[in-house]
Amino acid sequence: MATPKSRPRDGYPGRALALILVVTVGLVALMFGTGNTKPRLGIDLAGGTSITLTAKSTDPKAVNKSNMDIATGIIERRVNGMGVSEAEVQTQGSDTIIVNIPKGGDRQNAADQVGTTAKLFFRPVLAVAPSGITAPAPTGTPSASASGSPSAAPSGSATPSASASAGSSASHAPTASASATKQGRSVGEALAAEAASPSAAATGASTAPSAAASGSAAPSASGAPSAQATQPSAADLSAAMTQGTVPPELQAAFANLDCSKPEVRAAQTGADDKAMVACSQKPENGYYEKLALGPAAVKGSDVSKAQPSLDTQTGAGWQVQLQFNGTGTDAFAKVTGQLATQTPPTNQFAIVLDNQVVSHPQVNGPIPGGSAVITGRFSQAEAQDLSNVLSYGALPLEFAKSDITTVSPALGSDQLKAGLVAGAIGMLLVVAYSLVYYRGLGLVSIAGLVVSAALTYSIMSLLGGGIGFALNLPAVCGAIVAIGITADSFIVYFERIRDEVREGAPLRPAVQRAWPRARRTILVSDFVSFLCAAVLYVVSVGKVQGFAFTLGLTTALDVVVIFLFTKPLITLLARRKFFSDGHPWSGLDPKRLGARPPLRSSRRRSPSSAAVKEA
């Protein structure tokens, strides 16, 4: 009966080599198959924009870890929703968020949106007026002819004439007020009417006393001053054209509000449960509007969905369709029902985004069903952006852009080249050292470095396309450090084998005896490196995490390469005569290593046995 084949003392190294080669080829094939043939580069290597946002709040307790984490998630979803899928959003410290937008994304648009609070409220309109308006220069001719009426001759007819003149001018006043809305004549016509009204009033006032004395004095007395009459101020015109009733507590703020200034429009704030003054987001007929608004009736947090759409029926252009949740549906239906019974402008509903009025449409009846539409003469991009910030929610905090840094692609390319040159120099030094000192064994270390590099490159390329891992300059430094870690594992094993050879052991037994002790040292060393990388990744932020991630990845790959490639390959080479016989160029020459001669038996033969042999 044939005895079964016993397992070789040095195992089956060919199987381990076949496994790692299959894995390496598979990863490279997957890399080319998915099109991710290059690692994705961070902004410091490829160019891009880095935005630093600093949280601010009137309540210091509001700037906490929970709100910062919520804000980070919302900003990340906003930027990714714009198609900038390569952006990185990370917290730094207790009140700072770093947003990195690599080259190729819509950096300007993303920079505008990342810090937008996007607090949406629906507020009833209490009053509305144009802001920052100026009256055209009045002329004296119409007023002079008005005051020089033939009715000045009869003394008793002077007063009716003044009343008629004032009434004629006053007849324009309702039209001027109506022009503050989106209906009626243009604002320019209304301003002309407002400019004529004071002159007419002044003329009527001066005609009454002058008519009794002289009919010819009236034209001279009132016509000349009328041409130089005091021009009404912007505040007076705005007050004259105000529609609705401004609450007493807001009258001073409403009168002093000048929405024509960008800094004033951006500075308006108000509590959710109190009335406030606000500015329109866009000008209407060339002028911004200021509005007095009631407390928030519906909150933006009640919006469950927002999407842009093109109004093809009325030709109003792009708009944003909203869908409310259950709470918002009930509140919206109730408030619109109440507004529908009011008169303009108190039947209007202001849509307020970040304390600026996007639009304030009229409500003609209750709006049930939980749907609403925001119109504001949007472009397609503006409608998409507004839908984006509303869909992903409002930030729990306000943020200020404390720093915006842009790295040009040219500078990033220079840094990448410098990193690659440093890596190439490090690799060449390791290769030269291995060949000079270890000779034939140096080829094993070079082959191991090639396999490790192939695994690292393919995994980084796949991670870039899979989870968005971006290779930055610190990550390149981590990869360069990994060259030394991999070479160190080779050196530990090679020196253990040489120690066994110096003790006089043949090569194949030396390879087997050296492995347990070398394995223990390699595992302890790699475990310490991996632990440091893991701790650094957890406690650090920003680009330092790239260094930690790369260091941890390459350390794990070093264990794989040393177990599945280096040790099996040396086991196979030990069976070859070139290495087993200690060729001078093998790196395992016993004479060059100062090996001891093998110990032989020194027992002395007894005399009787020698005599028997001679006989």
Coordinates of N, CA and C in Angstrom, one line a residue, residues 299-429:
K299 N -43.0 77.7 9.1 CA -41.5 77.6 9.1 C -41.0 76.7 7.9
G300 N -39.8 77.0 7.5 CA -39.2 76.3 6.4 C -38.9 74.8 6.8
S301 N -38.8 74.6 8.1 CA -38.6 73.2 8.6 C -39.8 72.3 8.3
D302 N -40.9 72.9 8.0 CA -42.1 72.1 7.6 C -42.1 71.8 6.2
V303 N -41.1 72.2 5.4 CA -41.0 71.9 4.0 C -40.4 70.5 3.8
S304 N -41.1 69.6 3.2 CA -40.6 68.2 3.1 C -39.9 68.0 1.7
K305 N -40.2 68.9 0.8 CA -39.6 68.7 -0.6 C -39.7 70.0 -1.3
A306 N -38.6 70.3 -2.1 CA -38.5 71.5 -2.9 C -37.9 71.1 -4.2
Q307 N -38.4 71.5 -5.3 CA -37.9 71.2 -6.6 C -38.2 72.4 -7.6
P308 N -37.2 72.7 -8.5 CA -37.5 73.7 -9.5 C -38.4 73.2 -10.6
S309 N -39.1 74.2 -11.2 CA -40.0 73.9 -12.3 C -40.1 75.1 -13.2
L310 N -40.5 74.9 -14.4 CA -40.6 76.0 -15.4 C -42.1 76.2 -15.6
D311 N -42.6 77.4 -15.3 CA -44.0 77.7 -15.5 C -44.3 78.0 -17.0
T312 N -44.8 77.1 -17.7 CA -45.0 77.3 -19.1 C -46.5 77.8 -19.4
Q313 N -47.3 77.7 -18.4 CA -48.7 78.2 -18.6 C -48.8 79.7 -18.6
T314 N -48.3 80.3 -17.5 CA -48.4 81.8 -17.4 C -47.1 82.5 -18.0
G315 N -46.1 81.7 -18.3 CA -44.9 82.4 -18.8 C -44.1 83.1 -17.7
A316 N -44.3 82.7 -16.4 CA -43.7 83.4 -15.3 C -42.2 83.0 -15.1
G317 N -41.8 82.0 -15.9 CA -40.4 81.6 -15.8 C -40.2 80.5 -14.8
W318 N -39.0 80.4 -14.3 CA -38.6 79.4 -13.3 C -39.2 79.7 -11.9
Q319 N -39.6 78.7 -11.2 CA -40.2 78.8 -9.9 C -39.8 77.6 -9.1
V320 N -40.1 77.6 -7.8 CA -39.7 76.5 -6.9 C -41.0 76.0 -6.3
Q321 N -41.3 74.7 -6.5 CA -42.5 74.1 -5.9 C -42.1 73.5 -4.6
L322 N -43.0 73.7 -3.6 CA -42.8 73.3 -2.2 C -43.9 72.3 -1.9
Q323 N -43.5 71.3 -1.0 CA -44.4 70.3 -0.5 C -44.2 70.3 1.0
F324 N -45.3 70.6 1.8 CA -45.2 70.7 3.2 C -45.5 69.3 3.9
N325 N -45.0 69.2 5.1 CA -45.4 68.0 5.9 C -46.8 68.2 6.5
G326 N -47.2 67.3 7.4 CA -48.5 67.5 8.0 C -48.7 68.7 8.7
T327 N -47.7 69.1 9.6 CA -47.8 70.3 10.4 C -47.9 71.6 9.5
G328 N -47.0 71.6 8.5 CA -47.0 72.7 7.6 C -48.2 72.8 6.7
T329 N -48.8 71.7 6.3 CA -50.0 71.7 5.5 C -51.1 72.4 6.2
D330 N -51.3 72.0 7.5 CA -52.4 72.6 8.3 C -52.2 74.1 8.5
A331 N -51.0 74.4 8.9 CA -50.7 75.9 9.2 C -50.8 76.7 7.9
F332 N -50.4 76.2 6.8 CA -50.4 77.0 5.5 C -51.9 77.2 5.1
A333 N -52.7 76.2 5.2 CA -54.1 76.3 4.8 C -54.8 77.3 5.7
K334 N -54.5 77.3 7.0 CA -55.2 78.2 7.9 C -54.8 79.6 7.7
V335 N -53.5 79.9 7.5 CA -53.1 81.2 7.3 C -53.5 81.8 5.9
T336 N -53.4 81.0 4.9 CA -53.9 81.5 3.6 C -55.4 81.8 3.6
G337 N -56.1 81.0 4.4 CA -57.6 81.3 4.5 C -57.8 82.6 5.2
Q338 N -57.0 83.0 6.1 CA -57.2 84.3 6.8 C -56.7 85.4 5.9
L339 N -55.7 85.2 5.2 CA -55.1 86.3 4.3 C -56.1 86.6 3.2
A340 N -56.8 85.6 2.7 CA -57.7 85.8 1.6 C -58.8 86.8 1.9
T341 N -59.1 87.0 3.1 CA -60.2 87.9 3.5 C -59.7 89.4 3.7
Q342 N -58.4 89.6 3.5 CA -57.8 90.9 3.8 C -57.7 91.7 2.5
T343 N -57.4 93.0 2.6 CA -57.3 93.9 1.4 C -55.8 94.1 1.2
P344 N -55.4 94.4 0.0 CA -53.9 94.7 -0.3 C -53.4 95.8 0.6
P345 N -52.2 95.7 1.1 CA -51.3 94.5 0.9 C -51.3 93.5 2.0
T346 N -52.3 93.6 2.9 CA -52.3 92.6 4.0 C -52.9 91.2 3.6
N347 N -53.2 91.1 2.3 CA -53.6 89.8 1.8 C -52.4 89.1 1.1
Q348 N -51.2 89.6 1.4 CA -50.0 89.1 0.8 C -49.2 88.2 1.8
F349 N -48.5 87.2 1.2 CA -47.8 86.3 2.0 C -46.3 86.4 1.6
A350 N -45.4 86.9 2.6 CA -44.0 87.1 2.2 C -43.3 85.8 2.5
I351 N -42.5 85.4 1.5 CA -41.6 84.2 1.6 C -40.2 84.8 1.9
V352 N -39.8 84.6 3.1 CA -38.6 85.2 3.6 C -37.5 84.1 3.8
L353 N -36.4 84.3 3.1 CA -35.2 83.4 3.1 C -34.1 84.2 3.6
D354 N -33.5 83.7 4.8 CA -32.4 84.4 5.4 C -32.7 85.9 5.6
N355 N -33.9 86.2 6.1 CA -34.3 87.6 6.4 C -34.4 88.5 5.2
Q356 N -34.5 87.9 4.0 CA -34.7 88.7 2.8 C -36.0 88.1 2.1
V357 N -36.8 89.0 1.6 CA -38.1 88.6 1.0 C -37.8 88.2 -0.4
V358 N -38.1 86.9 -0.7 CA -37.9 86.4 -2.1 C -39.1 86.9 -2.9
S359 N -40.3 86.8 -2.4 CA -41.5 87.3 -3.1 C -42.6 87.4 -2.1
H360 N -43.6 88.2 -2.5 CA -44.7 88.4 -1.5 C -46.0 88.4 -2.4
P361 N -46.4 87.2 -2.8 CA -47.6 87.1 -3.7 C -48.9 87.3 -2.9
Q362 N -50.0 87.7 -3.6 CA -51.3 87.9 -3.0 C -51.9 86.5 -2.9
V363 N -52.8 86.4 -1.9 CA -53.5 85.2 -1.6 C -55.0 85.5 -1.9
N364 N -55.5 84.8 -2.9 CA -56.9 85.0 -3.3 C -57.9 84.0 -2.6
G365 N -57.4 83.0 -2.0 CA -58.2 82.0 -1.3 C -57.4 81.0 -0.5
P366 N -58.0 80.2 0.3 CA -57.2 79.2 1.1 C -56.5 78.2 0.1
I367 N -55.3 77.8 0.5 CA -54.5 76.9 -0.3 C -54.3 75.6 0.5
P368 N -55.2 74.6 0.4 CA -55.0 73.4 1.1 C -54.1 72.4 0.2
G369 N -53.9 71.2 0.8 CA -53.2 70.2 0.0 C -51.7 70.2 0.3
G370 N -51.2 71.2 1.0 CA -49.8 71.2 1.4 C -48.8 71.5 0.3
S371 N -49.2 72.3 -0.7 CA -48.3 72.6 -1.8 C -48.3 74.1 -1.9
A372 N -47.1 74.7 -2.3 CA -47.0 76.1 -2.6 C -45.9 76.3 -3.6
V373 N -45.9 77.5 -4.2 CA -45.0 77.8 -5.3 C -44.3 79.1 -4.9
I374 N -43.0 79.2 -5.0 CA -42.2 80.4 -4.8 C -41.8 81.0 -6.2
T375 N -42.3 82.2 -6.5 CA -41.9 82.8 -7.7 C -41.1 84.1 -7.4
G376 N -40.2 84.4 -8.2 CA -39.4 85.5 -8.0 C -38.5 85.9 -9.2
R377 N -39.0 85.6 -10.4 CA -38.2 85.9 -11.6 C -36.8 85.2 -11.5
F378 N -36.8 83.9 -11.2 CA -35.6 83.2 -11.0 C -35.1 82.8 -12.4
S379 N -33.7 82.6 -12.4 CA -33.1 81.9 -13.5 C -33.2 80.4 -13.2
Q380 N -32.8 79.6 -14.1 CA -32.8 78.1 -13.8 C -31.8 77.8 -12.7
A381 N -30.6 78.4 -12.8 CA -29.6 78.1 -11.8 C -30.1 78.6 -10.4
E382 N -30.7 79.8 -10.3 CA -31.2 80.3 -9.0 C -32.3 79.4 -8.5
A383 N -33.2 79.0 -9.3 CA -34.3 78.1 -8.9 C -33.7 76.8 -8.3
Q384 N -32.7 76.2 -9.0 CA -32.1 75.0 -8.6 C -31.3 75.2 -7.3
D385 N -30.6 76.3 -7.1 CA -29.9 76.6 -5.9 C -30.9 76.7 -4.7
L386 N -32.0 77.5 -4.9 CA -33.0 77.6 -3.8 C -33.6 76.3 -3.5
S387 N -33.9 75.5 -4.4 CA -34.5 74.2 -4.1 C -33.5 73.3 -3.4
N388 N -32.2 73.5 -3.7 CA -31.1 72.7 -3.0 C -31.1 73.1 -1.5
V389 N -31.0 74.3 -1.2 CA -30.8 74.7 0.2 C -32.1 74.4 1.0
L390 N -33.3 74.5 0.3 CA -34.5 74.2 1.0 C -34.7 72.7 1.2
S391 N -34.3 71.9 0.3 CA -34.5 70.5 0.4 C -33.6 69.9 1.5
Y392 N -32.4 70.4 1.6 CA -31.5 69.8 2.6 C -31.5 70.4 4.0
G393 N -32.4 71.4 4.1 CA -32.6 72.0 5.4 C -31.8 73.2 5.7
A394 N -32.2 73.9 6.8 CA -31.6 75.1 7.2 C -30.5 74.8 8.2
L395 N -29.4 75.6 8.2 CA -28.3 75.4 9.1 C -28.8 75.9 10.5
P396 N -28.4 75.1 11.5 CA -28.8 75.5 12.9 C -28.1 76.7 13.4
L397 N -27.0 77.1 12.7 CA -26.2 78.3 13.1 C -25.9 79.2 12.0
E398 N -25.5 80.4 12.2 CA -25.0 81.3 11.2 C -23.5 81.2 11.1
F399 N -23.0 81.3 9.9 CA -21.6 81.1 9.6 C -21.1 82.3 8.9
A400 N -19.8 82.7 9.2 CA -19.1 83.8 8.5 C -17.9 83.2 7.8
K401 N -17.7 83.6 6.6 CA -16.6 83.1 5.8 C -15.3 83.8 6.2
S402 N -14.6 83.2 7.2 CA -13.4 83.8 7.7 C -12.2 83.7 6.8
D403 N -12.2 82.8 5.9 CA -11.1 82.7 5.0 C -11.5 81.8 3.8
I404 N -11.0 82.3 2.6 CA -11.3 81.6 1.3 C -9.9 81.6 0.6
T405 N -9.4 80.4 0.5 CA -8.0 80.2 -0.1 C -8.2 79.4 -1.4
T406 N -7.6 80.0 -2.5 CA -7.7 79.3 -3.8 C -6.3 78.9 -4.2
V407 N -6.1 77.6 -4.5 CA -4.9 77.1 -5.0 C -4.9 76.8 -6.5
S408 N -4.0 77.5 -7.2 CA -4.1 77.4 -8.6 C -3.6 76.0 -9.1
P409 N -4.1 75.5 -10.2 CA -3.7 74.2 -10.7 C -2.2 74.1 -10.9
A410 N -1.6 75.2 -11.3 CA -0.1 75.3 -11.5 C 0.6 75.0 -10.2
L411 N 0.2 75.7 -9.2 CA 0.9 75.4 -7.9 C 0.7 74.0 -7.4
G412 N -0.5 73.5 -7.6 CA -0.8 72.1 -7.2 C 0.0 71.1 -7.9
S413 N 0.2 71.4 -9.2 CA 1.0 70.5 -10.1 C 2.5 70.5 -9.6
D414 N 3.0 71.7 -9.2 CA 4.4 71.8 -8.7 C 4.5 71.0 -7.4
Q415 N 3.6 71.1 -6.6 CA 3.6 70.3 -5.3 C 3.6 68.8 -5.6
L416 N 2.7 68.4 -6.5 CA 2.7 67.0 -6.9 C 4.0 66.5 -7.4
K417 N 4.6 67.3 -8.3 CA 5.9 66.9 -8.9 C 6.9 66.8 -7.8
A418 N 6.9 67.7 -6.9 CA 7.9 67.7 -5.8 C 7.7 66.4 -4.9
G419 N 6.4 66.1 -4.7 CA 6.2 64.9 -3.9 C 6.6 63.6 -4.6
L420 N 6.3 63.6 -5.9 CA 6.7 62.4 -6.7 C 8.2 62.3 -6.8
V421 N 8.9 63.4 -6.9 CA 10.4 63.4 -7.0 C 11.0 62.9 -5.7
A422 N 10.4 63.3 -4.6 CA 10.9 62.9 -3.3 C 10.6 61.4 -3.1
G423 N 9.5 60.9 -3.6 CA 9.2 59.4 -3.5 C 10.2 58.6 -4.4
A424 N 10.4 59.2 -5.6 CA 11.4 58.5 -6.5 C 12.8 58.4 -5.9
I425 N 13.2 59.5 -5.3 CA 14.5 59.5 -4.7 C 14.6 58.5 -3.5
G426 N 13.6 58.5 -2.7 CA 13.5 57.5 -1.6 C 13.5 56.1 -2.1
M427 N 12.8 55.8 -3.2 CA 12.8 54.5 -3.7 C 14.1 54.1 -4.3
L428 N 14.8 55.0 -5.0 CA 16.1 54.7 -5.6 C 17.1 54.4 -4.5
L429 N 17.1 55.2 -3.4 CA 18.0 54.9 -2.4 C 17.8 53.6 -1.7

